[in-house]
Coordinates of C-alpha atoms in Angstrom, one line a residue:
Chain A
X799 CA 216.2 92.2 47.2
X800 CA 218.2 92.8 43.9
X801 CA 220.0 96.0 43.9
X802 CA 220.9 96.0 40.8
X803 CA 220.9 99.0 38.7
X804 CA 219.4 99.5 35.2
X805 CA 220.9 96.9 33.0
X806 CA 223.3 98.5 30.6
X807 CA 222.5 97.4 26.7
X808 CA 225.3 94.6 26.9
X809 CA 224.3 93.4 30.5
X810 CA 220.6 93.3 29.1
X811 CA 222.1 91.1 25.9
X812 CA 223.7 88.7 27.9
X813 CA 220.5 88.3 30.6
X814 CA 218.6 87.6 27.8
X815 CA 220.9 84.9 26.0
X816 CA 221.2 83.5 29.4
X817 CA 217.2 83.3 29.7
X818 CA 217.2 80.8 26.3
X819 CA 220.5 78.6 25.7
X820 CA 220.8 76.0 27.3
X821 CA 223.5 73.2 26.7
X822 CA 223.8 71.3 23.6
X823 CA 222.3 74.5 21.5
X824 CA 224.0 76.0 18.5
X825 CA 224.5 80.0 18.4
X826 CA 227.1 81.9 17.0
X827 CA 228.6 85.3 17.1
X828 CA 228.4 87.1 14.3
X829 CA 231.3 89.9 15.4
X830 CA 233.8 87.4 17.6
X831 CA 236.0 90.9 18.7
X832 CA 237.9 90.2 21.7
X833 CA 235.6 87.0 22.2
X834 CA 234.1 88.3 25.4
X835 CA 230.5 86.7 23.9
X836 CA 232.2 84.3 22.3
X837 CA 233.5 82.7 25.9
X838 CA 230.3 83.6 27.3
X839 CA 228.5 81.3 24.2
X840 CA 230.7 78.8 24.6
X841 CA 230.0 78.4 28.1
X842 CA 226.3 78.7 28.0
X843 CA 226.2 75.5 25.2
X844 CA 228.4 73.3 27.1
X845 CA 230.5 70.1 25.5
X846 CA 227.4 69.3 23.2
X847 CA 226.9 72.6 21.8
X848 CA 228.3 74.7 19.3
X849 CA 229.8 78.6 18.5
X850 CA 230.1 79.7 14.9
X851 CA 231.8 82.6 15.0
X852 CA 232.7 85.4 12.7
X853 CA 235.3 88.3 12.3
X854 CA 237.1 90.0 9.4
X855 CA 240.3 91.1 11.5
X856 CA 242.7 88.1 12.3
X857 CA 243.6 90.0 15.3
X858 CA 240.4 89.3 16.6
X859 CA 240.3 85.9 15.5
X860 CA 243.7 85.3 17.4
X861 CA 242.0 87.0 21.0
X862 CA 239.1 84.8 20.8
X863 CA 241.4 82.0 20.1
X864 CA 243.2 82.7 22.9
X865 CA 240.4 83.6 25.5
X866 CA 238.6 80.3 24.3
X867 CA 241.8 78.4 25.7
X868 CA 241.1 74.4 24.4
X869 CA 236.9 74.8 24.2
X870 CA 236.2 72.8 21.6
X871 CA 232.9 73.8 20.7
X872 CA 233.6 76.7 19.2
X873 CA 234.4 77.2 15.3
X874 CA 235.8 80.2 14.1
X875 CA 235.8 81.9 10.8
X876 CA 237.8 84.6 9.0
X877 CA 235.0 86.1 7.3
X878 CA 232.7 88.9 6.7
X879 CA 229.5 87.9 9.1
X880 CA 227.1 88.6 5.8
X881 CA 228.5 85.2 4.5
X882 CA 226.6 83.0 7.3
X883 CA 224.5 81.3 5.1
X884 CA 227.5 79.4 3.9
X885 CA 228.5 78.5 6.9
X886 CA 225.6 77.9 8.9
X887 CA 222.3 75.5 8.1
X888 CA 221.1 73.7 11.0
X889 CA 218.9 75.8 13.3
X890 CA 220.4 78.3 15.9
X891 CA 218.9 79.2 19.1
X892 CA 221.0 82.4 19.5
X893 CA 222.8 85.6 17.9
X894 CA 225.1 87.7 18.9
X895 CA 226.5 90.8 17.6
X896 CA 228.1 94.1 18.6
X897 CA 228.1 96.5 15.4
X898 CA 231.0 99.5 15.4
X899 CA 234.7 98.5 15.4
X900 CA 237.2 96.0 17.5
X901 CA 238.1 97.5 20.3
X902 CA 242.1 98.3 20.5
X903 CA 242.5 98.2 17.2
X904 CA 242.2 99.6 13.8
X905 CA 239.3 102.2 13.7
X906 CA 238.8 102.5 10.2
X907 CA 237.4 98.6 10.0
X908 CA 233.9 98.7 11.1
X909 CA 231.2 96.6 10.2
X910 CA 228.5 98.1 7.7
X911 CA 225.1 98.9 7.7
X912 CA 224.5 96.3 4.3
X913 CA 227.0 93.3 5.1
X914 CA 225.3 93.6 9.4
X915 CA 221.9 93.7 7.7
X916 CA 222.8 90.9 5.6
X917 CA 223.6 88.7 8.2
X918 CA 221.0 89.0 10.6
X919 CA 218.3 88.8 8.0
X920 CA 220.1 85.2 7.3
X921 CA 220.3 84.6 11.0
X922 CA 216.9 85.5 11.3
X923 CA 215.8 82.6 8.8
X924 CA 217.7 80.2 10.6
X925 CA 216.5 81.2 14.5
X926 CA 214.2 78.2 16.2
X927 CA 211.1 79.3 17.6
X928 CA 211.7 81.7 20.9
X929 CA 214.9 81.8 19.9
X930 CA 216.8 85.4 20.0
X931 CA 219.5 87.5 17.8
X932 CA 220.8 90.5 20.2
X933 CA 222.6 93.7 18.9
X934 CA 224.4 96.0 20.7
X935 CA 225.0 98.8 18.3
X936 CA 227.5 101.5 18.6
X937 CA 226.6 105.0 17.4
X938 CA 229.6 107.4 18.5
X939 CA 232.5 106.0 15.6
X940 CA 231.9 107.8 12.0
X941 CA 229.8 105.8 10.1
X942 CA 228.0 104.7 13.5
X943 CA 224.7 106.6 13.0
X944 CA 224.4 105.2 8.7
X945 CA 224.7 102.1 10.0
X946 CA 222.2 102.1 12.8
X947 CA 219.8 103.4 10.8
X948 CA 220.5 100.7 8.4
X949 CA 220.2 98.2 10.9
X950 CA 216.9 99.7 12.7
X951 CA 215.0 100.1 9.3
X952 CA 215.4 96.8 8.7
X953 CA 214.5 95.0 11.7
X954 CA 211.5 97.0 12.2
X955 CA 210.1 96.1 9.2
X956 CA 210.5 92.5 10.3
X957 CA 207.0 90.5 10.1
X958 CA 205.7 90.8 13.2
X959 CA 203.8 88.1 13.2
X960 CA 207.1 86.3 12.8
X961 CA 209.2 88.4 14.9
X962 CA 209.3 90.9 17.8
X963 CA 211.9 93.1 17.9
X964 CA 212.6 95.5 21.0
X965 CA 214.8 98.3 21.0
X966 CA 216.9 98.9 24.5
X967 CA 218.8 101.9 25.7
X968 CA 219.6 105.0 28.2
X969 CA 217.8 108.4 27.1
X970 CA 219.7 111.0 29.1
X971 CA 223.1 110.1 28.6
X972 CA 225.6 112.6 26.4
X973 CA 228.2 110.0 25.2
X974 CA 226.7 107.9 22.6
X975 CA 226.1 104.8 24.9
X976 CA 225.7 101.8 22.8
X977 CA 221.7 100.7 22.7
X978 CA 220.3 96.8 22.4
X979 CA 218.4 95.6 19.5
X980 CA 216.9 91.9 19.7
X981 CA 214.9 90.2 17.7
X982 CA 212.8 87.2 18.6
X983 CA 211.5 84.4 17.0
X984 CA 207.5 84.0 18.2
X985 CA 206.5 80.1 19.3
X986 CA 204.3 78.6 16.8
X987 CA 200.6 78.7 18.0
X988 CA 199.3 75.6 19.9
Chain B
X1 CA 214.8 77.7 31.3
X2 CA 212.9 80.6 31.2
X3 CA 210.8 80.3 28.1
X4 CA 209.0 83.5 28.8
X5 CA 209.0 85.9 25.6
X6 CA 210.5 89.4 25.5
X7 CA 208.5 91.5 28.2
X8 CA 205.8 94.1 27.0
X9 CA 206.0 97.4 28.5
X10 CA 203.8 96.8 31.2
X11 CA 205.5 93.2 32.4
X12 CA 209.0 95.2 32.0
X13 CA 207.6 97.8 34.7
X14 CA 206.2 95.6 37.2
X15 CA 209.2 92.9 36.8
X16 CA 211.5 96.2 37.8
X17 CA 209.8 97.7 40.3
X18 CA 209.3 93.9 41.8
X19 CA 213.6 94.1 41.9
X20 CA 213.5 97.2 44.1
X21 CA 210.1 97.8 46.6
X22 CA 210.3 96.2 49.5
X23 CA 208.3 95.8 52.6
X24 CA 207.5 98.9 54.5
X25 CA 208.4 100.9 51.3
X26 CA 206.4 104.4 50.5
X27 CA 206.0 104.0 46.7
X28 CA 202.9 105.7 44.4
X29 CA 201.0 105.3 41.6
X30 CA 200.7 108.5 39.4
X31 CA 197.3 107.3 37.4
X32 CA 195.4 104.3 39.6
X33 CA 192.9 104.1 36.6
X34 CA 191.1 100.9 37.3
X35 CA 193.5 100.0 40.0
X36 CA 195.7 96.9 38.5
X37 CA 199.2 98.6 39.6
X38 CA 197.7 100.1 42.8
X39 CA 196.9 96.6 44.0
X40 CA 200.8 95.4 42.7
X41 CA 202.1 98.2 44.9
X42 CA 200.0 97.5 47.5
X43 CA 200.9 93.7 47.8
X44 CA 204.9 94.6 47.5
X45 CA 204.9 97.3 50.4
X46 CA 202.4 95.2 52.7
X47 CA 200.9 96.5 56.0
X48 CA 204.3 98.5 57.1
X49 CA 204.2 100.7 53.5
X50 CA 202.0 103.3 52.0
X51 CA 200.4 103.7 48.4
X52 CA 199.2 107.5 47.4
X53 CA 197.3 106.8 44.2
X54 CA 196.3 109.8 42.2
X55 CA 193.2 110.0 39.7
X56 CA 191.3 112.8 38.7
X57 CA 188.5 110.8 37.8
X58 CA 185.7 109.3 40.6
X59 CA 185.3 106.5 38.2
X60 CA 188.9 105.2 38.4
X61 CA 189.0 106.1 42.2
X62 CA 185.8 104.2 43.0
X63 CA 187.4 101.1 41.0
X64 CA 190.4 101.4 42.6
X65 CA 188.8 101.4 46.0
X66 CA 186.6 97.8 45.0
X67 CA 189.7 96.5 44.1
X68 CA 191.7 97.1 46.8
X69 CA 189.1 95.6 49.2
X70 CA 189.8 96.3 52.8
X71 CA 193.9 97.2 51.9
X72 CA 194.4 99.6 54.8
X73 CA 197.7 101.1 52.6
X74 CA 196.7 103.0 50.6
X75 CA 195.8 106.6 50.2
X76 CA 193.8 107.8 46.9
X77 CA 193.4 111.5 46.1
X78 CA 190.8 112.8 43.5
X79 CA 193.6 114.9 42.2
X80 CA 195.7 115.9 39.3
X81 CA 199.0 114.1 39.9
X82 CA 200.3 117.4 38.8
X83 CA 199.8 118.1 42.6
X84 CA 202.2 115.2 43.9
X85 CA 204.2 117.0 46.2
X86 CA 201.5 118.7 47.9
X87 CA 200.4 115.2 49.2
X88 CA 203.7 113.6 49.5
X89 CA 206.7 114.8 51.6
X90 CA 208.5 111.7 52.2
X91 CA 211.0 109.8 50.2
X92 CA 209.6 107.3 47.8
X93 CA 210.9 104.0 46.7
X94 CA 209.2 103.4 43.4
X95 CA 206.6 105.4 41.3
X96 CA 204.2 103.9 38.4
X97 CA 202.9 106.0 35.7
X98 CA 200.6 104.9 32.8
X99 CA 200.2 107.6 30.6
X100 CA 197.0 108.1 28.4
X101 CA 193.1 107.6 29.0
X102 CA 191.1 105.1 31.3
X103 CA 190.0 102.2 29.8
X104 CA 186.5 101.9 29.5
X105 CA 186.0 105.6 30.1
X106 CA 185.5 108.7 28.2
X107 CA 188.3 108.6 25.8
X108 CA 188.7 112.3 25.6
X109 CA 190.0 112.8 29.5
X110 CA 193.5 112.1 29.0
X111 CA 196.5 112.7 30.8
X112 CA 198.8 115.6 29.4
X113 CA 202.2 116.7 28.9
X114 CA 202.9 119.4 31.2
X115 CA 200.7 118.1 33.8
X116 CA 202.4 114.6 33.7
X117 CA 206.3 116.5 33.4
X118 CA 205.1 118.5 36.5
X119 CA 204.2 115.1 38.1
X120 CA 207.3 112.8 37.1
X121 CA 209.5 115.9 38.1
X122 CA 208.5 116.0 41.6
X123 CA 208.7 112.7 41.8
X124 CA 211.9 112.3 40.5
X125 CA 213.0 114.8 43.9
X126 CA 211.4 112.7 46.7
X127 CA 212.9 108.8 45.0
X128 CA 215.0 107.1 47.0
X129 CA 218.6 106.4 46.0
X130 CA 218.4 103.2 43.9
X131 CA 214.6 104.1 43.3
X132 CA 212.7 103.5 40.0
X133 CA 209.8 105.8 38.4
X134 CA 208.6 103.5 35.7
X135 CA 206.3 105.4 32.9
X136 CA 204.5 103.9 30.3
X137 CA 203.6 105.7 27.4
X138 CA 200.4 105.0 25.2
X139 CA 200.7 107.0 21.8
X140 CA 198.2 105.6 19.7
X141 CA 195.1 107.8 21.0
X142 CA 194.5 111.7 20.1
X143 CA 196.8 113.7 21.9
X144 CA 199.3 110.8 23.1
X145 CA 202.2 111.3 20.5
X146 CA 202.5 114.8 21.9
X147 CA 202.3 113.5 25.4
X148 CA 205.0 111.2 24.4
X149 CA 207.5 114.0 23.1
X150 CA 207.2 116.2 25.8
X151 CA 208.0 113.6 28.3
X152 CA 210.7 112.0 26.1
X153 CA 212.3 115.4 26.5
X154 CA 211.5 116.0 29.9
X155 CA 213.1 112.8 31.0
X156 CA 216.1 112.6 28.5
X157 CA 217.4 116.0 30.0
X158 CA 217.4 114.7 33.3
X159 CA 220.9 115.0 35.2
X160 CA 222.7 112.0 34.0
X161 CA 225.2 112.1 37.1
X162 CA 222.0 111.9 39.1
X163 CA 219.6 109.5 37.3
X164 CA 219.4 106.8 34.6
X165 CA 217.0 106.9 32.0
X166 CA 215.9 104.5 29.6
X167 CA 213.4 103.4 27.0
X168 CA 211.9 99.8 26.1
X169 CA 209.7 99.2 23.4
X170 CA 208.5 97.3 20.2
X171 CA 210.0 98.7 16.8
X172 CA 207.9 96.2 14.7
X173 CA 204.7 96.5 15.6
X174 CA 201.9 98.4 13.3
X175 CA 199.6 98.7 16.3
X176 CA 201.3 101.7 18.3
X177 CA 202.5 99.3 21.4
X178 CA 202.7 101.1 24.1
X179 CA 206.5 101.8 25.8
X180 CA 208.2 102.0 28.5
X181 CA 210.2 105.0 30.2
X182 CA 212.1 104.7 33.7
X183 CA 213.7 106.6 35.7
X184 CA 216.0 105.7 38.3
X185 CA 218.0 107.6 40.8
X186 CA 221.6 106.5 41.1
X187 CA 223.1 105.3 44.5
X188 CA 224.9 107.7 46.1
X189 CA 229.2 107.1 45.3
X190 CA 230.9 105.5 48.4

C-alpha cells in the first residue's frame, strides 16, 4: 500500500508532468531557478526531446547549466519568460513554472503578476491537446499575494471549454505554503 | 502513459482513499446517499473490515442496502452523522463525506454546517495515523455556499502539527464544480 502523505504543491507538479511527457516531447520551463525542473524536464524528454528554458538572473542560468552537466537537449535563455513567443513555435506538451524569487539569491527580483501572465497565456496557445502548464506560486515574499491574484484571475477566466484549470494547496497551514495551479489543455472530441 | 485528464473531485477522493484503506480496515461513509462510495468502501476493506454508513434519510438507506447486495460489512444508521461517535469507538482508517442533497430526492433536505463540522470533528479524533477524511463540497444548491464556509473554516483551523489539510478544485468552471477537502492525520514522528 502507498504511504504516502498528501502530495505537497511541487510533489503534485511533478506527478503530474510525469503522468504526460514522454520522450521525444518538447516543454520548457518558464522560471529555470536552480534548475531542479529543469533536470527533471530534461530527463523526462530523453535524447529526442527538448527544454526551452527561461530566467532573468544569470546566476540562475549558470546553476541550471551546471546541474544539467553535458544534456544536450536543453536550451537556455537569458530572458524575461513573457518573451516565449519568440522563442518558442512548435507545440509543447508541458510547462513549468515556480512564480516568487530565486532561491539564495537576490530577493528584490521576482517575477510579476503581468510578464507570468504573459507567458502562460502564450504557453497556453502553444500546449497540444492534454497537455499541461503547472504553477507553483509563492505567496509569502512582498509582492507575492498581487501577483497571485494576477495570476489566478487570469487563468480562471480561461475558456473552459478549452482548458481546465485546478487549483492545489494545504488549508491549515500558517506559513504561506506555496499552492499549485495547472492548466490543461482538453482532447479534441472524437 | 497515463492519458487520463486532471481528476474531478470525486475521482481525486476515491483515487486517495484507494492509496491508504486496506483490507480489514474500519473506514465510514458520513452521507451513503445512493450508496456509490459505500460500495467503494466496502470492496477496499473486504470481509475482515467494517463500513458504518450514516443517512438520515430511508430513501438513501434503502438504496444503499440494494446496492450493497448481501455485503455482510457494512453497518447503516438512519442517523444524523452529527452522531458519529455515538456509533463508532474504534479507530478509523478513511472517512468519505459528500456534502449537499441526495440526488433524485427532495432537494430541500440538505446536509448542514454545524451538523457536518460536528461530524468531520469526531471523525477527525478516531483516524488512524496516516488516515484520510476526504470531503466533497457541492456549493451550487441553496444553502451549500454557507455549508462550504463553515467547513472551509472548520477544517483550515485544524492543528497543523497534527493534520494536513488541503483543497482541490476547478477555478474555470461557470457551473459551480463541486470540490474537494481532505483531511489527513499525520504519522506519528519516529
Amino acid at each position: 500500500m502507498n504511504r504516502k502523505p498528501l502530495p505537497r504543491a511541487t510533489e503534485l507538479a511533478h506527478e503530474l508532468i510525469r503522468q504526460r511527457v514522454e520522450s521525444g516531447d518538447t516543454v520548457a520551463d518558464l522560471t529555470v531557478g536552480n534548475g531542479h525542473d529543469t533536470l527533471f524536464l530534461s530527463k523526462l524528454v530523453g535524447e529526442d526531446g527538448e527544454v526551452v528554458g527561461f530566467d532573468i538572473q544569470q546566476a540562475a542560468i549558470d546553476a541550471t547549466a551546471h546541474r544539467l552537466g553535458n544534456a544536450g537537449n536543453v536550451k537556455l535563455h537569458l530572458a524575461c519568460h513573457s518573451r516565449f513567443s519568440e522563442f518558442v513555435s512548435t507545440p509543447v506538451k508541458a510547462v513549468m513554472a515556480n512564480l516568487g524569487y530565486l532561491p539564495s539569491a537576490d530577493k528584490a527580483i521576482i517575477t510579476r503578476g503581468e510578464s507570468s501572465v504573459t507567458a502562460i497565456g502564450a504557453a497556453a496557445e502553444l500546449l497540444t491537446p492534454g497537455g499541461l502548464i503547472t504553477i507553483v506560486v509563492y505567496t509569502g515574499h512582498e509582492g507575492g499575494k498581487e501577483e497571485a491574484e494576477t495570476v489566478e484571475e487570469f487563468t480562471s477566466t480561461l475558456d473552459q471549454s478549452k482548458f481546465s484549470v485546478i487549483r492545489y494547496g494545504f488549508t491549515n497551514q500558517a506559513n504561506h505554503p506555496p499552492y499549485l495551479i495547472a492548466v490543461e489543455k482538453k482532447l479534441e472530441k472524437r
